[in-house]
Structures are given as C-alpha cells and as structure tokens.
C-alpha cells in the first residue's frame, strides 16, 4: 500500500468528500477541468471498479470530450500501469470504466445505458440543456452516485446555474474557482516541462505555502 499525495488548491477541498452534487464554477483557466479530471483519476485508482461517464451537452467527436485531459492526468500521476486506454473508453483498475458521451444524442430510452454509473462529470456544463439535466439526474442513481459539474457561468437561467446556484439542492457542494486557485505544473503532463516546470513549481509552491493556500489530498492505493 502506498500513498499518493496530490496537491489541491484550498478552494477545492470541500469537493474531496463524498457529495451527491459537486459543482465548480468560474472563469476560463481557473483550473476547473483539471481539478475534476484529477479527482476522477484518483477516485478510479482508489476505488476499484468505479464506473464513470464524462459528459458534454454536445460531443460530436472524442476530441470534444475530456478524454485527453484524463489521459494526461493518468500519465502525470504515474498511474499508467493500472489504466488501459482505448480509442473511445478507458478501462480503470478492478474492471472499472470511464466513457464519454454527448447528452444531446440521447433519448429518454437510450440514456438508460448510463444507469449503474457511479460518477457523472459534466464539463462545460453551462451548455447543458434543462432537458439533459432532467434526463440525467434520475439516471445516475447507483448507490453513492455523484453528479459533478464544472461550468463558466453565462446566464442565471442556464440549467446548471439555476439548479446548483439558484435552487441549491440537498447534498450539493459548490465552490467558485478563480485563476489563483490553480496549481501550476504539479502532477501533470502539461505543456510546462523540465526546467520551466520545476521553476514554476518552486515559485508557485512558495507562493501558496506562504499563504497557507495549499492542501494535500491523500489517496490510499491498494
Ligand atoms: N491541477 C492542475 N495541474 C496542472 N495544471 C493546472 C491545474 N489546474 C490548472 N492548471 C493549468 O491551468 C490551465 C487552465 O486550467 P483548466 O482546468 O483548463 O481551467 P478551466 O477548466 O477552469 O478553464 C491548464 O491548461 C493548466 O495549464
Ligand atoms: Mg475547462
């Protein structure tokens, strides 16, 4: 057994606990997608057999999905041995699975294929239609299942904003990310490489450490 330490900006900390709904909203480049991508990989590593679906409102090709980001996280966290990458899905430890779907293409009938999935992460959720949200909520109902949403707010009337910030359902944990909350270069395969990454890490960790801004999540690996 070993412990995987993943630095997490303090603002995201409440999202490390189980919750029925987890939301992160904020402007472009505030680390929303990276945070959930990392959390998903950590969860699949820590909990064998996790079934997860990454959702967009519209996803014509896999290039429009979160697949590449997740593959980068798997490599960046050094977990490649436990995950198997396919063109349209990722097999995770213990017969788990991550798949990628556009909800626009689903009907009330076809969405049933997602029953049994424990985690559904909707990225760019400002585009999610009210219809898609209404289809998804009762479908993702496995034991301890969680709906995650990351979005860049446009209008209060957008379905996800209305639901998670307006109505604030029971069991929802929602945080606002901003550009300061991302942690550059830690555990990723991002464009930052070699010396630049080390320098950025030093600068950023010093910055965060000074402000008590950084927190470390511990994931037990089995
Ligand atoms: N946890 C992280 N690890 C590494 N890089 C990050 C992390 N969070 C954010 N970044 C950096 O910040 C950029 C924007 O993050 P991203 O998650 O794409 O923001 P958002 O989804 O809010 O638009 C990324 O391209 C990456 O360079
Ligand atoms: Mg994003």
Short mmCIF file of N, CA, C and O in Angstrom, two decimals, residues 87-198:
data_model
loop_
_atom_site.label_atom_id
_atom_site.label_comp_id
_atom_site.label_asym_id
_atom_site.label_seq_id
_atom_site.Cartn_x
_atom_site.Cartn_y
_atom_site.Cartn_z
N UNK A 87 -9.65 3.65 -27.91
CA UNK A 87 -9.95 4.85 -28.70
C UNK A 87 -11.17 5.58 -28.13
O UNK A 87 -11.24 6.80 -28.20
N UNK A 88 -12.11 4.86 -27.54
CA UNK A 88 -13.34 5.52 -27.11
C UNK A 88 -13.65 5.36 -25.62
O UNK A 88 -14.71 5.77 -25.17
N UNK A 89 -12.76 4.72 -24.88
CA UNK A 89 -13.02 4.49 -23.46
C UNK A 89 -11.71 4.24 -22.74
O UNK A 89 -10.68 4.03 -23.37
N UNK A 90 -11.76 4.26 -21.42
CA UNK A 90 -10.58 3.96 -20.60
C UNK A 90 -10.98 2.92 -19.57
O UNK A 90 -11.96 3.11 -18.83
N UNK A 91 -10.26 1.80 -19.58
CA UNK A 91 -10.52 0.81 -18.53
C UNK A 91 -9.70 1.15 -17.31
O UNK A 91 -8.51 1.48 -17.42
N UNK A 92 -10.34 1.09 -16.13
CA UNK A 92 -9.69 1.53 -14.90
C UNK A 92 -9.52 0.33 -13.96
O UNK A 92 -10.12 -0.74 -14.21
N UNK A 93 -8.71 0.46 -12.92
CA UNK A 93 -8.40 -0.70 -12.08
C UNK A 93 -9.66 -1.42 -11.56
O UNK A 93 -10.65 -0.77 -11.21
N UNK A 94 -9.59 -2.76 -11.54
CA UNK A 94 -10.69 -3.56 -10.99
C UNK A 94 -11.92 -3.59 -11.87
O UNK A 94 -13.04 -3.53 -11.36
N UNK A 95 -11.72 -3.64 -13.19
CA UNK A 95 -12.84 -3.71 -14.13
C UNK A 95 -13.72 -2.47 -14.13
O UNK A 95 -14.92 -2.55 -14.40
N UNK A 96 -13.14 -1.34 -13.80
CA UNK A 96 -13.87 -0.07 -13.89
C UNK A 96 -13.77 0.49 -15.30
O UNK A 96 -13.05 -0.05 -16.16
N UNK A 97 -14.50 1.58 -15.53
CA UNK A 97 -14.60 2.11 -16.89
C UNK A 97 -14.86 3.62 -16.85
O UNK A 97 -15.61 4.10 -15.99
N UNK A 98 -14.23 4.33 -17.77
CA UNK A 98 -14.60 5.74 -18.00
C UNK A 98 -15.06 5.83 -19.44
O UNK A 98 -14.32 5.43 -20.36
N UNK A 99 -16.27 6.34 -19.66
CA UNK A 99 -16.75 6.52 -21.03
C UNK A 99 -17.10 8.00 -21.24
O UNK A 99 -17.14 8.78 -20.29
N UNK A 100 -17.38 8.35 -22.50
CA UNK A 100 -17.54 9.75 -22.88
C UNK A 100 -18.80 9.88 -23.73
O UNK A 100 -18.95 9.19 -24.74
N UNK A 101 -19.70 10.75 -23.31
CA UNK A 101 -20.98 10.83 -24.01
C UNK A 101 -21.45 12.28 -24.19
O UNK A 101 -21.22 13.12 -23.32
N UNK A 102 -22.14 12.51 -25.32
CA UNK A 102 -22.83 13.78 -25.53
C UNK A 102 -24.31 13.56 -25.24
O UNK A 102 -24.93 12.68 -25.82
N UNK A 103 -24.87 14.35 -24.35
CA UNK A 103 -26.26 14.08 -23.94
C UNK A 103 -27.28 14.45 -25.01
O UNK A 103 -28.37 13.89 -25.06
N UNK A 104 -26.88 15.41 -25.87
CA UNK A 104 -27.78 15.82 -26.94
C UNK A 104 -28.25 14.64 -27.78
O UNK A 104 -29.35 14.63 -28.30
N UNK A 105 -27.37 13.64 -27.91
CA UNK A 105 -27.68 12.48 -28.76
C UNK A 105 -28.55 11.45 -28.05
O UNK A 105 -28.92 10.45 -28.65
N UNK A 106 -28.85 11.68 -26.77
CA UNK A 106 -29.58 10.66 -26.02
C UNK A 106 -31.08 10.94 -25.97
O UNK A 106 -31.52 12.07 -25.92
N UNK A 107 -31.84 9.85 -25.94
CA UNK A 107 -33.28 9.94 -25.74
C UNK A 107 -33.59 9.42 -24.34
O UNK A 107 -32.72 8.88 -23.67
N UNK A 108 -34.85 9.56 -23.94
CA UNK A 108 -35.26 9.07 -22.62
C UNK A 108 -34.94 7.58 -22.50
O UNK A 108 -34.66 7.07 -21.42
N UNK A 109 -34.98 6.89 -23.64
CA UNK A 109 -34.71 5.45 -23.64
C UNK A 109 -33.22 5.14 -23.62
O UNK A 109 -32.75 4.32 -22.82
N UNK A 110 -32.49 5.81 -24.49
CA UNK A 110 -31.07 5.45 -24.63
C UNK A 110 -30.25 5.88 -23.42
O UNK A 110 -29.19 5.31 -23.15
N UNK A 111 -30.75 6.85 -22.69
CA UNK A 111 -29.98 7.30 -21.52
C UNK A 111 -29.90 6.21 -20.45
O UNK A 111 -29.02 6.22 -19.60
N UNK A 112 -30.80 5.25 -20.56
CA UNK A 112 -30.81 4.15 -19.57
C UNK A 112 -29.49 3.37 -19.58
O UNK A 112 -29.16 2.69 -18.62
N UNK A 113 -28.75 3.48 -20.69
CA UNK A 113 -27.45 2.78 -20.74
C UNK A 113 -26.48 3.32 -19.70
O UNK A 113 -25.46 2.71 -19.42
N UNK A 114 -26.81 4.48 -19.15
CA UNK A 114 -25.90 5.07 -18.15
C UNK A 114 -26.30 4.71 -16.71
O UNK A 114 -25.61 5.08 -15.77
N UNK A 115 -27.40 3.98 -16.58
CA UNK A 115 -27.78 3.53 -15.24
C UNK A 115 -26.66 2.64 -14.71
O UNK A 115 -26.06 1.88 -15.44
N UNK A 116 -26.37 2.74 -13.44
CA UNK A 116 -25.30 1.93 -12.88
C UNK A 116 -23.98 2.67 -12.80
O UNK A 116 -23.06 2.24 -12.11
N UNK A 117 -23.88 3.80 -13.51
CA UNK A 117 -22.65 4.58 -13.40
C UNK A 117 -22.66 5.35 -12.09
O UNK A 117 -23.67 5.89 -11.69
N UNK A 118 -21.51 5.35 -11.42
CA UNK A 118 -21.48 5.96 -10.09
C UNK A 118 -21.09 7.45 -10.14
O UNK A 118 -21.48 8.22 -9.30
N UNK A 119 -20.31 7.81 -11.16
CA UNK A 119 -19.90 9.21 -11.26
C UNK A 119 -20.22 9.72 -12.66
O UNK A 119 -19.91 9.07 -13.65
N UNK A 120 -20.87 10.87 -12.72
CA UNK A 120 -21.09 11.53 -14.00
C UNK A 120 -20.53 12.94 -13.88
O UNK A 120 -20.95 13.71 -13.02
N UNK A 121 -19.55 13.24 -14.73
CA UNK A 121 -18.93 14.57 -14.70
C UNK A 121 -19.32 15.32 -15.97
O UNK A 121 -18.98 14.90 -17.07
N UNK A 122 -20.00 16.43 -15.79
CA UNK A 122 -20.38 17.27 -16.92
C UNK A 122 -19.43 18.46 -16.95
O UNK A 122 -19.45 19.30 -16.05
N UNK A 123 -18.59 18.52 -17.98
CA UNK A 123 -17.72 19.69 -18.13
C UNK A 123 -18.39 20.64 -19.13
O UNK A 123 -19.24 20.24 -19.92
N UNK A 124 -18.01 21.91 -19.07
CA UNK A 124 -18.66 22.96 -19.89
C UNK A 124 -20.17 22.88 -19.66
O UNK A 124 -20.98 22.95 -20.60
N UNK A 125 -20.55 22.73 -18.40
CA UNK A 125 -21.95 22.45 -18.08
C UNK A 125 -22.87 23.65 -18.28
O UNK A 125 -24.10 23.50 -18.19
N UNK A 126 -22.30 24.83 -18.58
CA UNK A 126 -23.18 25.97 -18.91
C UNK A 126 -23.99 25.67 -20.16
O UNK A 126 -25.04 26.26 -20.38
N UNK A 127 -23.50 24.74 -20.98
CA UNK A 127 -24.22 24.39 -22.21
C UNK A 127 -25.27 23.31 -21.99
O UNK A 127 -26.02 22.98 -22.92
N UNK A 128 -25.31 22.74 -20.81
CA UNK A 128 -26.25 21.63 -20.56
C UNK A 128 -27.69 22.14 -20.64
O UNK A 128 -28.04 23.13 -20.01
N UNK A 129 -28.52 21.45 -21.41
CA UNK A 129 -29.91 21.90 -21.52
C UNK A 129 -30.70 21.41 -20.31
O UNK A 129 -30.30 20.45 -19.62
N UNK A 130 -31.81 22.06 -20.06
CA UNK A 130 -32.68 21.65 -18.95
C UNK A 130 -33.15 20.22 -19.17
O UNK A 130 -33.27 19.42 -18.23
N UNK A 131 -33.39 19.90 -20.44
CA UNK A 131 -33.83 18.54 -20.77
C UNK A 131 -32.77 17.51 -20.41
O UNK A 131 -33.06 16.48 -19.80
N UNK A 132 -31.53 17.80 -20.76
CA UNK A 132 -30.45 16.86 -20.46
C UNK A 132 -30.28 16.68 -18.95
O UNK A 132 -30.08 15.56 -18.47
N UNK A 133 -30.36 17.78 -18.22
CA UNK A 133 -30.21 17.69 -16.76
C UNK A 133 -31.35 16.85 -16.18
O UNK A 133 -31.13 16.00 -15.30
N UNK A 134 -32.53 17.06 -16.70
CA UNK A 134 -33.70 16.32 -16.20
C UNK A 134 -33.60 14.83 -16.54
O UNK A 134 -34.07 13.97 -15.79
N UNK A 135 -32.99 14.50 -17.66
CA UNK A 135 -32.79 13.09 -18.03
C UNK A 135 -31.71 12.45 -17.15
O UNK A 135 -31.82 11.30 -16.74
N UNK A 136 -30.68 13.23 -16.90
CA UNK A 136 -29.50 12.68 -16.23
C UNK A 136 -29.74 12.40 -14.75
O UNK A 136 -29.29 11.36 -14.23
N UNK A 137 -30.41 13.31 -14.07
CA UNK A 137 -30.49 13.20 -12.61
C UNK A 137 -31.08 11.88 -12.13
O UNK A 137 -30.51 11.22 -11.26
N UNK A 138 -32.22 11.46 -12.64
CA UNK A 138 -32.77 10.18 -12.18
C UNK A 138 -32.00 8.96 -12.72
O UNK A 138 -32.12 7.87 -12.18
N UNK A 139 -31.22 9.16 -13.78
CA UNK A 139 -30.48 8.03 -14.37
C UNK A 139 -29.28 7.67 -13.51
O UNK A 139 -28.98 6.49 -13.30
N UNK A 140 -28.59 8.70 -13.03
CA UNK A 140 -27.41 8.47 -12.17
C UNK A 140 -27.93 8.31 -10.75
O UNK A 140 -28.09 9.28 -10.02
N UNK A 141 -28.23 7.07 -10.40
CA UNK A 141 -28.83 6.83 -9.09
C UNK A 141 -28.26 5.59 -8.41
O UNK A 141 -28.82 5.08 -7.45
N UNK A 142 -27.11 5.11 -8.92
CA UNK A 142 -26.44 3.98 -8.25
C UNK A 142 -26.12 4.39 -6.82
O UNK A 142 -26.09 5.58 -6.49
N UNK A 143 -25.86 3.39 -5.98
CA UNK A 143 -25.52 3.66 -4.59
C UNK A 143 -24.32 4.63 -4.53
O UNK A 143 -23.33 4.43 -5.21
N UNK A 144 -24.46 5.66 -3.71
CA UNK A 144 -23.39 6.65 -3.52
C UNK A 144 -22.99 7.37 -4.81
O UNK A 144 -21.86 7.84 -4.94
N UNK A 145 -23.91 7.43 -5.76
CA UNK A 145 -23.53 8.06 -7.03
C UNK A 145 -23.41 9.58 -6.86
O UNK A 145 -24.02 10.17 -5.98
N UNK A 146 -22.59 10.17 -7.72
CA UNK A 146 -22.32 11.60 -7.63
C UNK A 146 -22.40 12.23 -9.02
O UNK A 146 -21.95 11.66 -10.00
N UNK A 147 -22.98 13.43 -9.06
CA UNK A 147 -23.01 14.22 -10.28
C UNK A 147 -22.05 15.40 -10.09
O UNK A 147 -22.22 16.17 -9.15
N UNK A 148 -21.08 15.50 -10.97
CA UNK A 148 -20.12 16.60 -10.89
C UNK A 148 -20.37 17.54 -12.07
O UNK A 148 -20.61 17.08 -13.19
N UNK A 149 -20.28 18.84 -11.81
CA UNK A 149 -20.45 19.80 -12.90
C UNK A 149 -19.42 20.91 -12.78
O UNK A 149 -19.17 21.44 -11.69
N UNK A 150 -18.78 21.23 -13.90
CA UNK A 150 -17.89 22.39 -13.95
C UNK A 150 -18.39 23.30 -15.05
O UNK A 150 -18.73 22.83 -16.13
N UNK A 151 -18.47 24.59 -14.75
CA UNK A 151 -19.02 25.50 -15.75
C UNK A 151 -18.55 26.92 -15.58
O UNK A 151 -18.09 27.33 -14.52
N UNK A 152 -18.69 27.63 -16.70
CA UNK A 152 -18.33 29.03 -16.78
C UNK A 152 -19.65 29.79 -16.88
O UNK A 152 -20.30 29.74 -17.93
N UNK A 153 -20.09 30.44 -15.82
CA UNK A 153 -21.44 31.00 -15.80
C UNK A 153 -21.69 32.01 -16.92
O UNK A 153 -20.85 32.84 -17.20
N UNK A 154 -22.86 31.89 -17.55
CA UNK A 154 -23.27 32.86 -18.57
C UNK A 154 -24.50 33.59 -18.08
O UNK A 154 -24.50 34.76 -17.81
N UNK A 155 -25.59 32.82 -17.95
CA UNK A 155 -26.85 33.41 -17.50
C UNK A 155 -27.39 32.65 -16.30
O UNK A 155 -27.22 31.43 -16.21
N UNK A 156 -28.06 33.38 -15.42
CA UNK A 156 -28.66 32.74 -14.24
C UNK A 156 -29.68 31.68 -14.63
O UNK A 156 -29.96 30.76 -13.86
N UNK A 157 -30.25 31.86 -15.81
CA UNK A 157 -31.31 30.94 -16.23
C UNK A 157 -30.75 29.65 -16.84
O UNK A 157 -31.50 28.72 -17.10
N UNK A 158 -29.44 29.57 -17.06
CA UNK A 158 -28.87 28.32 -17.57
C UNK A 158 -29.18 27.20 -16.58
O UNK A 158 -29.10 27.38 -15.37
N UNK A 159 -29.48 26.02 -17.13
CA UNK A 159 -29.99 24.93 -16.29
C UNK A 159 -29.09 24.62 -15.11
O UNK A 159 -29.55 24.50 -13.97
N UNK A 160 -27.79 24.53 -15.36
CA UNK A 160 -26.90 24.11 -14.26
C UNK A 160 -26.77 25.20 -13.21
O UNK A 160 -26.72 24.92 -12.01
N UNK A 161 -26.74 26.45 -13.66
CA UNK A 161 -26.62 27.56 -12.72
C UNK A 161 -27.88 27.67 -11.88
O UNK A 161 -27.82 27.84 -10.65
N UNK A 162 -29.01 27.55 -12.53
CA UNK A 162 -30.29 27.61 -11.83
C UNK A 162 -30.37 26.49 -10.79
O UNK A 162 -30.79 26.71 -9.66
N UNK A 163 -29.91 25.30 -11.19
CA UNK A 163 -30.02 24.14 -10.29
C UNK A 163 -29.05 24.23 -9.12
O UNK A 163 -29.46 24.13 -7.95
N UNK A 164 -27.77 24.42 -9.41
CA UNK A 164 -26.77 24.32 -8.33
C UNK A 164 -26.54 25.62 -7.56
O UNK A 164 -26.21 25.59 -6.39
N UNK A 165 -26.74 26.76 -8.24
CA UNK A 165 -26.54 28.02 -7.50
C UNK A 165 -27.86 28.65 -7.11
O UNK A 165 -27.98 29.28 -6.07
N UNK A 166 -28.88 28.48 -7.95
CA UNK A 166 -30.19 29.06 -7.64
C UNK A 166 -30.93 28.22 -6.62
O UNK A 166 -31.18 28.64 -5.49
N UNK A 167 -31.20 26.97 -6.99
CA UNK A 167 -32.02 26.12 -6.11
C UNK A 167 -31.24 25.44 -5.00
O UNK A 167 -31.83 25.02 -4.00
N UNK A 168 -29.94 25.26 -5.17
CA UNK A 168 -29.09 24.65 -4.14
C UNK A 168 -29.72 23.40 -3.52
O UNK A 168 -30.15 23.42 -2.37
N UNK A 169 -29.77 22.30 -4.26
CA UNK A 169 -30.42 21.09 -3.75
C UNK A 169 -29.66 20.50 -2.56
O UNK A 169 -28.47 20.79 -2.38
N UNK A 170 -30.36 19.69 -1.77
CA UNK A 170 -29.71 18.98 -0.66
C UNK A 170 -28.53 18.19 -1.20
O UNK A 170 -28.62 17.60 -2.27
N UNK A 171 -27.46 18.15 -0.44
CA UNK A 171 -26.32 17.32 -0.83
C UNK A 171 -25.46 17.95 -1.89
O UNK A 171 -24.64 17.27 -2.51
N UNK A 172 -25.62 19.25 -2.11
CA UNK A 172 -24.78 19.91 -3.12
C UNK A 172 -23.64 20.67 -2.46
O UNK A 172 -23.84 21.38 -1.49
N UNK A 173 -22.45 20.48 -2.99
CA UNK A 173 -21.28 21.26 -2.55
C UNK A 173 -20.78 22.00 -3.78
O UNK A 173 -20.42 21.39 -4.78
N UNK A 174 -20.82 23.33 -3.72
CA UNK A 174 -20.50 24.13 -4.89
C UNK A 174 -19.45 25.17 -4.51
O UNK A 174 -19.60 25.84 -3.49
N UNK A 175 -18.38 25.26 -5.28
CA UNK A 175 -17.36 26.26 -4.99
C UNK A 175 -17.06 27.11 -6.22
O UNK A 175 -17.31 26.70 -7.35
N UNK A 176 -16.55 28.28 -5.96
CA UNK A 176 -16.15 29.17 -7.04
C UNK A 176 -14.64 29.12 -7.20
O UNK A 176 -13.90 29.37 -6.25
N UNK A 177 -14.19 28.78 -8.41
CA UNK A 177 -12.75 28.76 -8.67
C UNK A 177 -12.35 30.10 -9.27
O UNK A 177 -13.15 30.73 -9.96
N UNK A 178 -11.15 30.54 -9.00
CA UNK A 178 -10.66 31.67 -9.77
C UNK A 178 -9.21 31.39 -10.14
O UNK A 178 -8.64 30.39 -9.74
N UNK A 179 -8.62 32.26 -10.93
CA UNK A 179 -7.32 31.93 -11.52
C UNK A 179 -6.25 31.64 -10.49
O UNK A 179 -5.32 30.91 -10.73
N UNK A 180 -6.37 32.19 -9.30
CA UNK A 180 -5.34 31.98 -8.29
C UNK A 180 -5.40 30.57 -7.71
O UNK A 180 -4.47 30.12 -7.06
N UNK A 181 -6.54 29.88 -7.92
CA UNK A 181 -6.74 28.60 -7.26
C UNK A 181 -6.11 27.43 -7.98
O UNK A 181 -6.14 26.32 -7.51
N UNK A 182 -5.54 27.67 -9.15
CA UNK A 182 -4.93 26.53 -9.82
C UNK A 182 -3.48 26.38 -9.37
O UNK A 182 -2.82 27.34 -8.99
N UNK A 183 -3.02 25.19 -9.41
CA UNK A 183 -1.64 24.93 -9.01
C UNK A 183 -0.88 24.49 -10.25
O UNK A 183 -1.14 23.43 -10.80
N UNK A 184 0.03 25.31 -10.69
CA UNK A 184 0.72 25.04 -11.95
C UNK A 184 1.69 23.88 -11.86
O UNK A 184 2.47 23.79 -10.92
N UNK A 185 1.62 23.01 -12.85
CA UNK A 185 2.71 22.06 -13.06
C UNK A 185 2.79 20.87 -12.12
O UNK A 185 3.60 19.99 -12.34
N UNK A 186 1.98 20.80 -11.10
CA UNK A 186 2.04 19.66 -10.21
C UNK A 186 1.37 18.45 -10.85
O UNK A 186 0.22 18.54 -11.26
N UNK A 187 2.08 17.35 -10.86
CA UNK A 187 1.46 16.08 -11.25
C UNK A 187 0.77 16.11 -12.59
O UNK A 187 -0.27 15.51 -12.74
N UNK A 188 1.28 16.83 -13.54
CA UNK A 188 0.61 16.84 -14.83
C UNK A 188 1.61 16.62 -15.95
O UNK A 188 2.82 16.67 -15.77
N UNK A 189 1.07 16.41 -17.12
CA UNK A 189 1.90 16.29 -18.31
C UNK A 189 1.67 17.53 -19.16
O UNK A 189 1.73 17.49 -20.37
N UNK A 190 1.35 18.60 -18.50
CA UNK A 190 1.02 19.83 -19.20
C UNK A 190 2.21 20.37 -19.99
O UNK A 190 3.33 19.89 -19.85
N UNK A 191 1.96 21.38 -20.77
CA UNK A 191 2.99 21.98 -21.62
C UNK A 191 4.25 22.34 -20.84
O UNK A 191 5.36 22.27 -21.36
N UNK A 192 4.06 22.71 -19.58
CA UNK A 192 5.22 23.03 -18.75
C UNK A 192 6.07 21.79 -18.58
O UNK A 192 5.61 20.78 -18.10
N UNK A 193 7.34 21.85 -18.95
CA UNK A 193 8.18 20.65 -18.83
C UNK A 193 9.55 21.04 -18.32
O UNK A 193 9.96 22.20 -18.39
N UNK A 194 10.26 20.05 -17.79
CA UNK A 194 11.65 20.21 -17.40
C UNK A 194 11.89 21.41 -16.49
O UNK A 194 11.18 21.61 -15.52
N UNK A 195 12.88 22.17 -16.85
CA UNK A 195 13.31 23.27 -16.00
C UNK A 195 12.18 24.26 -15.73
O UNK A 195 11.97 24.71 -14.60
N UNK A 196 11.44 24.55 -16.79
CA UNK A 196 10.35 25.52 -16.63
C UNK A 196 9.36 25.04 -15.59
O UNK A 196 8.89 25.79 -14.74
N UNK A 197 9.07 23.73 -15.62
CA UNK A 197 8.10 23.18 -14.68
C UNK A 197 8.63 23.25 -13.26
O UNK A 197 7.92 23.61 -12.32
N UNK A 198 9.91 22.91 -13.12
CA UNK A 198 10.50 22.92 -11.78
C UNK A 198 10.48 24.35 -11.22
O UNK A 198 10.08 24.60 -10.09
#
